[in-house]
PDB file of C-alpha atoms and ligand atoms in Angstrom:
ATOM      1  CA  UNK A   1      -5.475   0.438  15.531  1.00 73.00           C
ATOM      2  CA  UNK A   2      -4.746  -0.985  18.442  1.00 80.00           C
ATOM      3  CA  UNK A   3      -0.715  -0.987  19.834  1.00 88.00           C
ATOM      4  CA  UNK A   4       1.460  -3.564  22.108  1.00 91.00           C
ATOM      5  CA  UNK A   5       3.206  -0.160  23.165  1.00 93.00           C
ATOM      6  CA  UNK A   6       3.725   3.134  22.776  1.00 95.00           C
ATOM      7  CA  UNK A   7       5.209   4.644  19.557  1.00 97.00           C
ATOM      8  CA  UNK A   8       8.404   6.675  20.414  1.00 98.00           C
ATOM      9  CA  UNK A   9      10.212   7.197  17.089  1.00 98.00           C
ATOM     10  CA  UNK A  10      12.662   9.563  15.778  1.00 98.00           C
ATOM     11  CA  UNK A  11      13.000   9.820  11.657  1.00 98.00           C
ATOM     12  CA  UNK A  12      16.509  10.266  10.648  1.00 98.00           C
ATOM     13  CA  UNK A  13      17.698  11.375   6.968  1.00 97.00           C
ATOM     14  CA  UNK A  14      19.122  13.814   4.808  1.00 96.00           C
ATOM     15  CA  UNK A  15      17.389  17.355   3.912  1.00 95.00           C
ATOM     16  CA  UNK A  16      14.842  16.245   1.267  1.00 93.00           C
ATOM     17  CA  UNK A  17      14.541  12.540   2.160  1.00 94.00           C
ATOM     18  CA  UNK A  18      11.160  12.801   2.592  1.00 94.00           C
ATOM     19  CA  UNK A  19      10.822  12.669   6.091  1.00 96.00           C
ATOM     20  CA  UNK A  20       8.062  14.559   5.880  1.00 94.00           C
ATOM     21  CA  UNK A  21       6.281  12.935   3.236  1.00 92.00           C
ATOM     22  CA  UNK A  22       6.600   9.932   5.556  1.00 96.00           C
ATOM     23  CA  UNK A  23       5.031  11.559   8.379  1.00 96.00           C
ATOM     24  CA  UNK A  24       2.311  12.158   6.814  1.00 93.00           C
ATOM     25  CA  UNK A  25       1.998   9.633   5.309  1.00 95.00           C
ATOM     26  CA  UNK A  26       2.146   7.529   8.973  1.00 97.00           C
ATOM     27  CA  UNK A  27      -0.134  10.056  10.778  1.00 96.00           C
ATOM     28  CA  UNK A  28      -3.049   8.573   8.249  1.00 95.00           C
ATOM     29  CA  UNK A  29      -2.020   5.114   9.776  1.00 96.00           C
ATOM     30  CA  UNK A  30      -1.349   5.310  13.356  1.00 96.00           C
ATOM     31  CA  UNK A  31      -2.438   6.885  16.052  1.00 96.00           C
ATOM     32  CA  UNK A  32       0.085   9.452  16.740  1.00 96.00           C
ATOM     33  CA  UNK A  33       1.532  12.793  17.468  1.00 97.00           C
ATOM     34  CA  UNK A  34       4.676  14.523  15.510  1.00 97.00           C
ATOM     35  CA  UNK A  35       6.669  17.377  15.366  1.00 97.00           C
ATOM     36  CA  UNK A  36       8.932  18.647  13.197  1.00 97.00           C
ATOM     37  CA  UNK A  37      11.603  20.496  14.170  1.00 97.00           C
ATOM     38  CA  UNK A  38      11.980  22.363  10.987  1.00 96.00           C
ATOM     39  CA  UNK A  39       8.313  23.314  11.025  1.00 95.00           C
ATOM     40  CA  UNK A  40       8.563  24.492  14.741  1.00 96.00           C
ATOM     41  CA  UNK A  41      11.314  26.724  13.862  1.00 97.00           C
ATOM     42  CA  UNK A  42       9.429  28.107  10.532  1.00 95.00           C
ATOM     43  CA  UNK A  43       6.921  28.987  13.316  1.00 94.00           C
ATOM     44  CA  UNK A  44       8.832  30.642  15.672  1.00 96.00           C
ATOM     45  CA  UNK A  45      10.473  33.124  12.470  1.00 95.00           C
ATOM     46  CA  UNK A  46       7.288  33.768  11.622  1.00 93.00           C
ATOM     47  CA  UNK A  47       5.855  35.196  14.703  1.00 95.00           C
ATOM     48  CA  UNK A  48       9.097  36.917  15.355  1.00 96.00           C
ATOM     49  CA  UNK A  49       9.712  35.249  18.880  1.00 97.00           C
ATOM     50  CA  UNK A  50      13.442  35.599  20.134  1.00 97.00           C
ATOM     51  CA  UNK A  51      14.231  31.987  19.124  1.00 97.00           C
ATOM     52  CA  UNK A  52      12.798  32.850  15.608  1.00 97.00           C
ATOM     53  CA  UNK A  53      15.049  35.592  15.517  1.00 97.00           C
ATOM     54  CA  UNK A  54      17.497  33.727  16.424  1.00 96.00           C
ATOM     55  CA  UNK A  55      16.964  30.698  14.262  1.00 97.00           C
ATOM     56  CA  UNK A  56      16.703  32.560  10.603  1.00 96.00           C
ATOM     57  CA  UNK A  57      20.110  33.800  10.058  1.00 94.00           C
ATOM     58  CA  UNK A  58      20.873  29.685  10.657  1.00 96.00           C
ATOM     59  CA  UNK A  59      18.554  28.709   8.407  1.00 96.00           C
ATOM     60  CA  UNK A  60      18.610  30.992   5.676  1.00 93.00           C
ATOM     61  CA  UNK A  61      22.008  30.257   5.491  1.00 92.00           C
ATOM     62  CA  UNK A  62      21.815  26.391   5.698  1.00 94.00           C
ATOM     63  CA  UNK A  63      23.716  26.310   9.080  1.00 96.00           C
ATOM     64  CA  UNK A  64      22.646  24.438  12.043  1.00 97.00           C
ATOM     65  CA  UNK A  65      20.778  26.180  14.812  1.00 98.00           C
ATOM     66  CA  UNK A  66      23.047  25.955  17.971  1.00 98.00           C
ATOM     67  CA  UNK A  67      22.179  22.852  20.418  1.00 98.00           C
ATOM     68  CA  UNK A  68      20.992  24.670  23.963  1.00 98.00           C
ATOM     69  CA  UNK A  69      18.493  26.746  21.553  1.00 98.00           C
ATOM     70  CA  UNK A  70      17.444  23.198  20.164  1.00 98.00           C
ATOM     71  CA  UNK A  71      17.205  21.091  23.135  1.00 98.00           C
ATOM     72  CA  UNK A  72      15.092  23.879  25.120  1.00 97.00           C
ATOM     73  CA  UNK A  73      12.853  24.511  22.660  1.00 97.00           C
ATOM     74  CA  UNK A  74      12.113  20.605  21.348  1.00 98.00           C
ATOM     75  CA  UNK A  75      12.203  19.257  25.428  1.00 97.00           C
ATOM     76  CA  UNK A  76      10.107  22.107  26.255  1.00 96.00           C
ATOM     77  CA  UNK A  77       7.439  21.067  23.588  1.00 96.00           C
ATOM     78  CA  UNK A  78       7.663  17.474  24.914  1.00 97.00           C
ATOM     79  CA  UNK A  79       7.330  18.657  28.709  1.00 96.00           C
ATOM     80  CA  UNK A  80       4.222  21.018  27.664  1.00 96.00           C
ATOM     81  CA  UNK A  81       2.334  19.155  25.550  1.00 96.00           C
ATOM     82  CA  UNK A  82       2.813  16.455  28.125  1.00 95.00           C
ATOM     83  CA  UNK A  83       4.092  13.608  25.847  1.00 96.00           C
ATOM     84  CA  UNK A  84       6.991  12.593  28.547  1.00 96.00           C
ATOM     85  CA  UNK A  85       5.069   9.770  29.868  1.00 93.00           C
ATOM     86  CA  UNK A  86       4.670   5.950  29.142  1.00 89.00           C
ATOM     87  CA  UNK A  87       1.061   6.242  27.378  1.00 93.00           C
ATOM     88  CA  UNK A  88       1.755   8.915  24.526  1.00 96.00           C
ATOM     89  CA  UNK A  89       2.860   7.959  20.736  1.00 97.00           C
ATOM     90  CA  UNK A  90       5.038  10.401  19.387  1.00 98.00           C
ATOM     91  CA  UNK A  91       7.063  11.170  16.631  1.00 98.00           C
ATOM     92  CA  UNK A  92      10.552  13.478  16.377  1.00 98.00           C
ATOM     93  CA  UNK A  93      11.246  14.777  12.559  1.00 98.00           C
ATOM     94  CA  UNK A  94      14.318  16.973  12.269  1.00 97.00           C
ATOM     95  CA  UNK A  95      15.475  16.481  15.952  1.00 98.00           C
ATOM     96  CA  UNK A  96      18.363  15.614  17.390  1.00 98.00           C
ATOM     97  CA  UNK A  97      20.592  16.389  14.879  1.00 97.00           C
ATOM     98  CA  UNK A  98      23.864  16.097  16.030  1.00 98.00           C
ATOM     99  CA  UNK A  99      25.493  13.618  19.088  1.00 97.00           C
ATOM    100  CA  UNK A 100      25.258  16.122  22.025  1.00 97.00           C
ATOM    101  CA  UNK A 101      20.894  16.738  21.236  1.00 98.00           C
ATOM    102  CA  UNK A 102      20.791  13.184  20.982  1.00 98.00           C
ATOM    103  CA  UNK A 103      22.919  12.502  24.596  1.00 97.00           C
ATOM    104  CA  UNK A 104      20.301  15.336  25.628  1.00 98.00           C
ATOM    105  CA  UNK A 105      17.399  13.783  24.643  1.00 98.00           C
ATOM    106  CA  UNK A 106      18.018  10.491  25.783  1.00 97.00           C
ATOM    107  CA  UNK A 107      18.716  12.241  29.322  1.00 97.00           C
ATOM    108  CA  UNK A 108      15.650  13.898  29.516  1.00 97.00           C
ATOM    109  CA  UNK A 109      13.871  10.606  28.351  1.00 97.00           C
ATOM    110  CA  UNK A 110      15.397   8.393  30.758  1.00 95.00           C
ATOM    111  CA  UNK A 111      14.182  10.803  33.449  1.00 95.00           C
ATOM    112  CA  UNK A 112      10.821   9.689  32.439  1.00 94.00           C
ATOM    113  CA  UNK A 113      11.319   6.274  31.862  1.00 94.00           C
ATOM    114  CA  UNK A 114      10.033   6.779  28.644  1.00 96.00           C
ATOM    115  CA  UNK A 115      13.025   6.169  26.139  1.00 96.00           C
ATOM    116  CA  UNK A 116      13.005   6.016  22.865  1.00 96.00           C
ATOM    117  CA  UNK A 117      11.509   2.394  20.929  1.00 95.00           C
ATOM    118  CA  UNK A 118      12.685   3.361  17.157  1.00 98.00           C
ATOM    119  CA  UNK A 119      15.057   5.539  15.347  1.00 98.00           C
ATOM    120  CA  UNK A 120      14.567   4.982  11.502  1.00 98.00           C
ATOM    121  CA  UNK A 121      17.437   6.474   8.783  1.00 98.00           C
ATOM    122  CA  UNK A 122      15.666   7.044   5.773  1.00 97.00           C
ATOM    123  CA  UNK A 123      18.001   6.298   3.157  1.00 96.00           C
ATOM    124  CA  UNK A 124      17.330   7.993  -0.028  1.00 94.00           C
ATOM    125  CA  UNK A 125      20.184   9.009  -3.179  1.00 93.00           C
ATOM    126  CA  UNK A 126      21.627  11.923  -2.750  1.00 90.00           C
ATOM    127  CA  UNK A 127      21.646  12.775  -6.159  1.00 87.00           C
ATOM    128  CA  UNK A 128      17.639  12.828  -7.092  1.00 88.00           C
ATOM    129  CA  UNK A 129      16.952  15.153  -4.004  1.00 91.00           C
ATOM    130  CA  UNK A 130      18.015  18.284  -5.644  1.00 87.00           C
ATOM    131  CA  UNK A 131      15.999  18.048  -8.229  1.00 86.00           C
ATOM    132  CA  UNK A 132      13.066  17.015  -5.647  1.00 88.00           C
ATOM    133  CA  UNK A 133      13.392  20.297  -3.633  1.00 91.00           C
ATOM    134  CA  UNK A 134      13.231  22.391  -6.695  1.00 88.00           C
ATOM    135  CA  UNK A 135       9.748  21.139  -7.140  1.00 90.00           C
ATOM    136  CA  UNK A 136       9.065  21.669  -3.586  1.00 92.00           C
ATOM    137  CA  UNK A 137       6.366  23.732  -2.065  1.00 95.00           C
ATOM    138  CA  UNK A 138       4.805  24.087   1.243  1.00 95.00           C
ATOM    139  CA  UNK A 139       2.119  25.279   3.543  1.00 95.00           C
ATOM    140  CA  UNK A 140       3.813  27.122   6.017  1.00 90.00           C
ATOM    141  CA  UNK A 141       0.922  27.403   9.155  1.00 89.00           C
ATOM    142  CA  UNK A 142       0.532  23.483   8.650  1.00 91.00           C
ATOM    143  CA  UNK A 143       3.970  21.696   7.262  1.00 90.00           C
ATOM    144  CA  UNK A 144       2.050  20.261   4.326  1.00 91.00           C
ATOM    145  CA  UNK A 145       4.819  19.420   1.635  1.00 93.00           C
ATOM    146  CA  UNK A 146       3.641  19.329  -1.938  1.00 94.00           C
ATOM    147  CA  UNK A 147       6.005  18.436  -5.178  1.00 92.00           C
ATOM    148  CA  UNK A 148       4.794  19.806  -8.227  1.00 87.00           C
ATOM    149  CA  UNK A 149       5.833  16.737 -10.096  1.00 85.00           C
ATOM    150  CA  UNK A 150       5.413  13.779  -7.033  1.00 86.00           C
ATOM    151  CA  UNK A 151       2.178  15.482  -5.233  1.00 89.00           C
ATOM    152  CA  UNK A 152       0.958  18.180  -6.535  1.00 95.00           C
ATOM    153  CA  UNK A 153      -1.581  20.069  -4.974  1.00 96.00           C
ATOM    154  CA  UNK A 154      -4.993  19.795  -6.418  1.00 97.00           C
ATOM    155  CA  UNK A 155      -5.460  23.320  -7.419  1.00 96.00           C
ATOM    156  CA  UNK A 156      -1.989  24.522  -8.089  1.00 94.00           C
ATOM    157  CA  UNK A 157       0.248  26.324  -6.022  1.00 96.00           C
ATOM    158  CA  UNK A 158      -2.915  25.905  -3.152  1.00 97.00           C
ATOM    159  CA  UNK A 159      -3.094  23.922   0.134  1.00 97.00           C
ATOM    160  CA  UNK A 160      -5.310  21.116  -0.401  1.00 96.00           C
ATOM    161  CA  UNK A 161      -7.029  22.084   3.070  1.00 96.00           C
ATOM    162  CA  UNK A 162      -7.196  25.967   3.247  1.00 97.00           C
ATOM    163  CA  UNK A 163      -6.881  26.963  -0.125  1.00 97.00           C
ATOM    164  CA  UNK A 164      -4.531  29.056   1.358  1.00 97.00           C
ATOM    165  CA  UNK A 165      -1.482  30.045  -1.007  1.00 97.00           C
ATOM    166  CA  UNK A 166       1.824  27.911  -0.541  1.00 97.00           C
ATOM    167  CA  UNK A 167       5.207  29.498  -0.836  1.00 95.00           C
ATOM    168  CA  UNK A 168       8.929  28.474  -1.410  1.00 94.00           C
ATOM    169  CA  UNK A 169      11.418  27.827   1.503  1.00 92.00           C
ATOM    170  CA  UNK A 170      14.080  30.515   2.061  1.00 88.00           C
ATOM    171  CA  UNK A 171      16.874  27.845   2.500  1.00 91.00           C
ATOM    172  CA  UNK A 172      15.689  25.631  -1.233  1.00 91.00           C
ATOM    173  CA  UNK A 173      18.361  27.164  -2.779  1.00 90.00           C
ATOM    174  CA  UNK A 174      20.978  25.066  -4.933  1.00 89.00           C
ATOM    175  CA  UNK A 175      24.021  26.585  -3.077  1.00 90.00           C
ATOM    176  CA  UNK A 176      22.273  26.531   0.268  1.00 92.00           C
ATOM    177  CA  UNK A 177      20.697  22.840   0.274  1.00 92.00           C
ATOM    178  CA  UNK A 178      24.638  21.644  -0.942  1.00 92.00           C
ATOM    179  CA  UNK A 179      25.553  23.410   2.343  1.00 93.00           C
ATOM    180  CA  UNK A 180      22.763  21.312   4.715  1.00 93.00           C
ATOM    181  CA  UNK A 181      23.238  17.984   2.645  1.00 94.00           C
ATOM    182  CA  UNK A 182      26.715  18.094   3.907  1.00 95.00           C
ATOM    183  CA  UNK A 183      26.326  19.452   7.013  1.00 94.00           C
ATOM    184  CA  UNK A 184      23.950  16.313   7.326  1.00 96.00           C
ATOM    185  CA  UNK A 185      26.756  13.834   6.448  1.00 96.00           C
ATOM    186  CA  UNK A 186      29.044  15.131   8.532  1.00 96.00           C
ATOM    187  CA  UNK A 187      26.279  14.899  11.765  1.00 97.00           C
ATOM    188  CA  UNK A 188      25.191  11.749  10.770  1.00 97.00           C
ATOM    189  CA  UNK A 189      27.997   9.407  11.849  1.00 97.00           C
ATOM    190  CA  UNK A 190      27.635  10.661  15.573  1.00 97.00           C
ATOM    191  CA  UNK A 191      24.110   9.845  15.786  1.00 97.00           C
ATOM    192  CA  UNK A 192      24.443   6.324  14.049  1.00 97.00           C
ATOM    193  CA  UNK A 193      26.682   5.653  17.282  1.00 97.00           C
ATOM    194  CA  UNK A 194      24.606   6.342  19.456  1.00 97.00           C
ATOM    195  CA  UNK A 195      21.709   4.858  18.315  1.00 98.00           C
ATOM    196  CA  UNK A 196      23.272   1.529  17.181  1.00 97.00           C
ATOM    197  CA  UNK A 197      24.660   1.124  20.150  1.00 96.00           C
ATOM    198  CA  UNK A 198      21.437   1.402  21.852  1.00 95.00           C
ATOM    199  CA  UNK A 199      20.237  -1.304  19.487  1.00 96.00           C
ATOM    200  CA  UNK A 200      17.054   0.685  18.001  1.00 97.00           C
ATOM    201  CA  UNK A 201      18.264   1.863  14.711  1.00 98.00           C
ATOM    202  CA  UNK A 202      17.255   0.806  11.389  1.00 98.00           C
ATOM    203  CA  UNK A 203      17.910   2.092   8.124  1.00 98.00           C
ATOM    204  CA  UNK A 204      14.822   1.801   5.072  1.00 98.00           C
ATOM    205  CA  UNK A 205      16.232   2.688   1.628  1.00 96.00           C
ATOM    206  CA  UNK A 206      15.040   3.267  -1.650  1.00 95.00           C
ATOM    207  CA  UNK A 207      14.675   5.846  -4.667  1.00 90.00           C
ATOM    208  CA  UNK A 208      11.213   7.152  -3.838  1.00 86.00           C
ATOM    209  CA  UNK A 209       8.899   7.504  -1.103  1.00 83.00           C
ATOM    210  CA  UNK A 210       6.553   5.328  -2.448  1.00 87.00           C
ATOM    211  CA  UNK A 211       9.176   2.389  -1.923  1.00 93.00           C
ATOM    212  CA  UNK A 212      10.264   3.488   1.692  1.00 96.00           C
ATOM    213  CA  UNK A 213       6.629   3.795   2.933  1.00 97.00           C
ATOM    214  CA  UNK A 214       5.124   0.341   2.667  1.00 97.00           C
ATOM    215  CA  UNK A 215       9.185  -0.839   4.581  1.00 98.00           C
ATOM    216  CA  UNK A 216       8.245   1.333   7.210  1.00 98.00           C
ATOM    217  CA  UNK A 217       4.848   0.818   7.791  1.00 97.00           C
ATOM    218  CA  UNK A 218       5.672  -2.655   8.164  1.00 97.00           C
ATOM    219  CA  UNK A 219       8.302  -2.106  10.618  1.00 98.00           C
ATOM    220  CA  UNK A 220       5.801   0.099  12.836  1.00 98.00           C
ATOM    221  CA  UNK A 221       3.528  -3.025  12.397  1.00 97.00           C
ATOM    222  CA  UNK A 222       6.054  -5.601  13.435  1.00 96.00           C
ATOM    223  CA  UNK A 223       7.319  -3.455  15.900  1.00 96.00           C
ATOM    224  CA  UNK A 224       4.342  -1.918  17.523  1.00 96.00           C
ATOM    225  CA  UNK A 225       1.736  -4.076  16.707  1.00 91.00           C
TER     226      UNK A 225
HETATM  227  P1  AP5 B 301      14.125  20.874   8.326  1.00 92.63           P
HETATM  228  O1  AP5 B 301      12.885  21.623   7.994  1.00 92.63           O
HETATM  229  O2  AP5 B 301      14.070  19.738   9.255  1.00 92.63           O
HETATM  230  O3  AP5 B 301      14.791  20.477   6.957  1.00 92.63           O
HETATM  231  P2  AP5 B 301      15.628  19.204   6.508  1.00 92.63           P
HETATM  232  O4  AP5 B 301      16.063  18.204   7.474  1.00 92.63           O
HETATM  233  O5  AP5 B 301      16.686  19.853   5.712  1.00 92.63           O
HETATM  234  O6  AP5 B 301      14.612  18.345   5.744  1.00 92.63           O
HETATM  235  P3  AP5 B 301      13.553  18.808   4.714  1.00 92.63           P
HETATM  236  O7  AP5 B 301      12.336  19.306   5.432  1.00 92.63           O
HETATM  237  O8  AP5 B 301      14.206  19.716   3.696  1.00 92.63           O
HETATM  238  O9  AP5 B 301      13.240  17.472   3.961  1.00 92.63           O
HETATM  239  P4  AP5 B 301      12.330  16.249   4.347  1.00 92.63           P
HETATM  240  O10 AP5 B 301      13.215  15.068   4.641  1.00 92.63           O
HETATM  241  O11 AP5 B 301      11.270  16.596   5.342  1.00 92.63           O
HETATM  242  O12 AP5 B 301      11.691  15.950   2.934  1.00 92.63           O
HETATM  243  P5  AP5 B 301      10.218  16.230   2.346  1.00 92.63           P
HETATM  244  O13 AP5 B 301       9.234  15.236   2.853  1.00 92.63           O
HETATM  245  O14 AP5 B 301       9.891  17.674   2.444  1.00 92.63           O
HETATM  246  O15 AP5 B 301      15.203  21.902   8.917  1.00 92.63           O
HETATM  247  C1  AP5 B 301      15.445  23.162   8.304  1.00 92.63           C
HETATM  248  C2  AP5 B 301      16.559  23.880   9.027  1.00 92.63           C
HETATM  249  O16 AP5 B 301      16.190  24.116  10.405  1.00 92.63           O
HETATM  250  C3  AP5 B 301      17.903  23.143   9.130  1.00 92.63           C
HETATM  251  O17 AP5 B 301      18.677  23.335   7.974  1.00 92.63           O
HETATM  252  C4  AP5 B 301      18.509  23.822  10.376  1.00 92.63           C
HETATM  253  O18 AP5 B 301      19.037  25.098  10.066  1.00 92.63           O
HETATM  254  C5  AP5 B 301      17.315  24.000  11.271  1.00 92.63           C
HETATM  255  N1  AP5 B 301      17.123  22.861  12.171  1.00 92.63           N
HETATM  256  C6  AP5 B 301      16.056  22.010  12.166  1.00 92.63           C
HETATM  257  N2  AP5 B 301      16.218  21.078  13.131  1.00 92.63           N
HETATM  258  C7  AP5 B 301      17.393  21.347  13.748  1.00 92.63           C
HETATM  259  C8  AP5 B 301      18.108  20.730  14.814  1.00 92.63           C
HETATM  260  N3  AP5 B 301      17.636  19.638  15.435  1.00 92.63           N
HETATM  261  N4  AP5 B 301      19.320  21.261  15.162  1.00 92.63           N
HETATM  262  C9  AP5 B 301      19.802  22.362  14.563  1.00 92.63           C
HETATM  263  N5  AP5 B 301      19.172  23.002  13.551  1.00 92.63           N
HETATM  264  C10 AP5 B 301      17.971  22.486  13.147  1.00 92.63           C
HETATM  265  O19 AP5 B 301      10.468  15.834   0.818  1.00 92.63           O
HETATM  266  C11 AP5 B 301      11.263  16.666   0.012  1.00 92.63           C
HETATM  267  C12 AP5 B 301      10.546  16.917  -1.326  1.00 92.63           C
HETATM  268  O20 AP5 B 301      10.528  15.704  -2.047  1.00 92.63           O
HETATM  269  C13 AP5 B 301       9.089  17.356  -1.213  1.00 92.63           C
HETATM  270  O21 AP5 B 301       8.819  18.282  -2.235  1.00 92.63           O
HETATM  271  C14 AP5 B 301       8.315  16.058  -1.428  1.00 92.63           C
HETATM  272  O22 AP5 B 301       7.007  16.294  -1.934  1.00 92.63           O
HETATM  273  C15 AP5 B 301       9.223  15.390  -2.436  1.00 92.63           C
HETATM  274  N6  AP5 B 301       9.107  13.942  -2.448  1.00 92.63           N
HETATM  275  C16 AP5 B 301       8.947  13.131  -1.389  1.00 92.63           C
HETATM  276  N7  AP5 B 301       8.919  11.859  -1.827  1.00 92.63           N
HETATM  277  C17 AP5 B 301       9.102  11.905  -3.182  1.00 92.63           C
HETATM  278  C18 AP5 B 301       9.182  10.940  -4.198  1.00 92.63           C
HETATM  279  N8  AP5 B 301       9.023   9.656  -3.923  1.00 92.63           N
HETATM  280  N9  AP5 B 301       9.431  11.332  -5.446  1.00 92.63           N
HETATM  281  C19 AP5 B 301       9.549  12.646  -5.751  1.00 92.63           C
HETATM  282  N10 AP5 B 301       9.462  13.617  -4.834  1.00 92.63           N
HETATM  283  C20 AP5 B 301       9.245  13.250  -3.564  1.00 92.63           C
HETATM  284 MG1   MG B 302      10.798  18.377   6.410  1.00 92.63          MG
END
């Protein structure tokens, strides 16, 4: 596919929206990086680095991870992988989260001259995504999200690429995703500023991520195309 201009996007949306899912689901369509910052993180605690260490008692507990540890460790990806220029497509899932990673971002963007293009809120009930993250399972080394009722794996409780066994999140928890959905909801409003007023947000709802996709392909398309 050929592009008027780089892709730099940032996916907004509660825990369990299905950012994700929609990652994937635009890495089979477009030419373009992503990262995660929950799947960074899962990393880093799994290699026992000192911002892994860090990181778990946050997550286990549904709390945030503090900013500075956030904005090193997401800039410094950026800076080494060498995606702060005006040629690369990237995509942000999980980060910023709250006003001062966004002011932080932006900063270290403008530097660059290579701001972000497209901020999308994926807007999604609150009330089925309980139920959804029940059903969730994942391959830790790779991010890959399965739902045993949405999309399962093909052999169950196995990667479809490795074969290699998936396992349940530490923070999937009833009491512990109530804790993150409203921590969301609370961080929300302060990025909606800032991103409305720099004009690029949009917001895509619907009930299941086989509504949302096709919205935001299309917007990629119109956008980017
Ligand atoms: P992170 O890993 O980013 O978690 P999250 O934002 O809570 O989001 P999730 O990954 O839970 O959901 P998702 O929107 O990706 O949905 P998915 O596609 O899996 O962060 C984890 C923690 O790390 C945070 O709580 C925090 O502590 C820390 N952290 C991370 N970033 C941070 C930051 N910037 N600052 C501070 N702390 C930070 O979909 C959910 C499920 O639904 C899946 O099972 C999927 O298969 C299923 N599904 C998708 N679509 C459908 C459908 N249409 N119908 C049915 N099921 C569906
Ligand atoms: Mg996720």
């Amino acid at each position: 596919m050929k592009l008027s201009h780089p892709i730099r996007v940032l996916l907004l949306g509660a825990p369990g929206s299905g950012k994700g899912t929609q990652t994937s689901r635009l890495l089979k369509d477009f030419p373009i990086n992503s990262l995660s910052s929950g799947d960074i993180l899962r990393s880093q605690i799994k290699e026992r680095t000192p911002v892994g260490i860090t990181a778990q008692e946050y997550i286990t507990n549904g709390s945030l991870v503090p900013d500075k540890v956030m904005i090193d460790l997401i800039t410094g990806h950026l800076k080494t992988h060498n995606w702060l220029n005006s040629s690369t497509n990237w995509l942000l899932d999980g980060f910023p989260r709250t006003k001062p990673q966004a002011i932080e971002l932006n900063k270290v963007l403008g530097s660059r001259s290579c701001p972000l293009n497209l901020v999308v809120e994926l807007d999604v009930p609150q009330s089925l995504i309980l139920q959804r993250i029940e059903a969730r399972w994942v391959h830790l080394n790779s991010g890959r999200v399965y739902n045993l009722d949405y999309n399962p794996p093909k052999v169950p409780y196995k990667d479809d690429i490795t074969g290699e066994p998936l396992t349940k999140r530490d923070d999937d928890t009833a009491a512990v995703f109530q804790k993150r959905l409203d921590g969301y909801n609370e961080e929300i409003k302060g990025l909606r500023q800032v991103y409305e007023e720099e004009g690029v947000l949009f917001k895509i709802s619907g009930e299941t991520s086989d509504i949302i996709y096709p919205q935001l392909k299309q917007l990629v398309l119109d956008k980017f195309s």
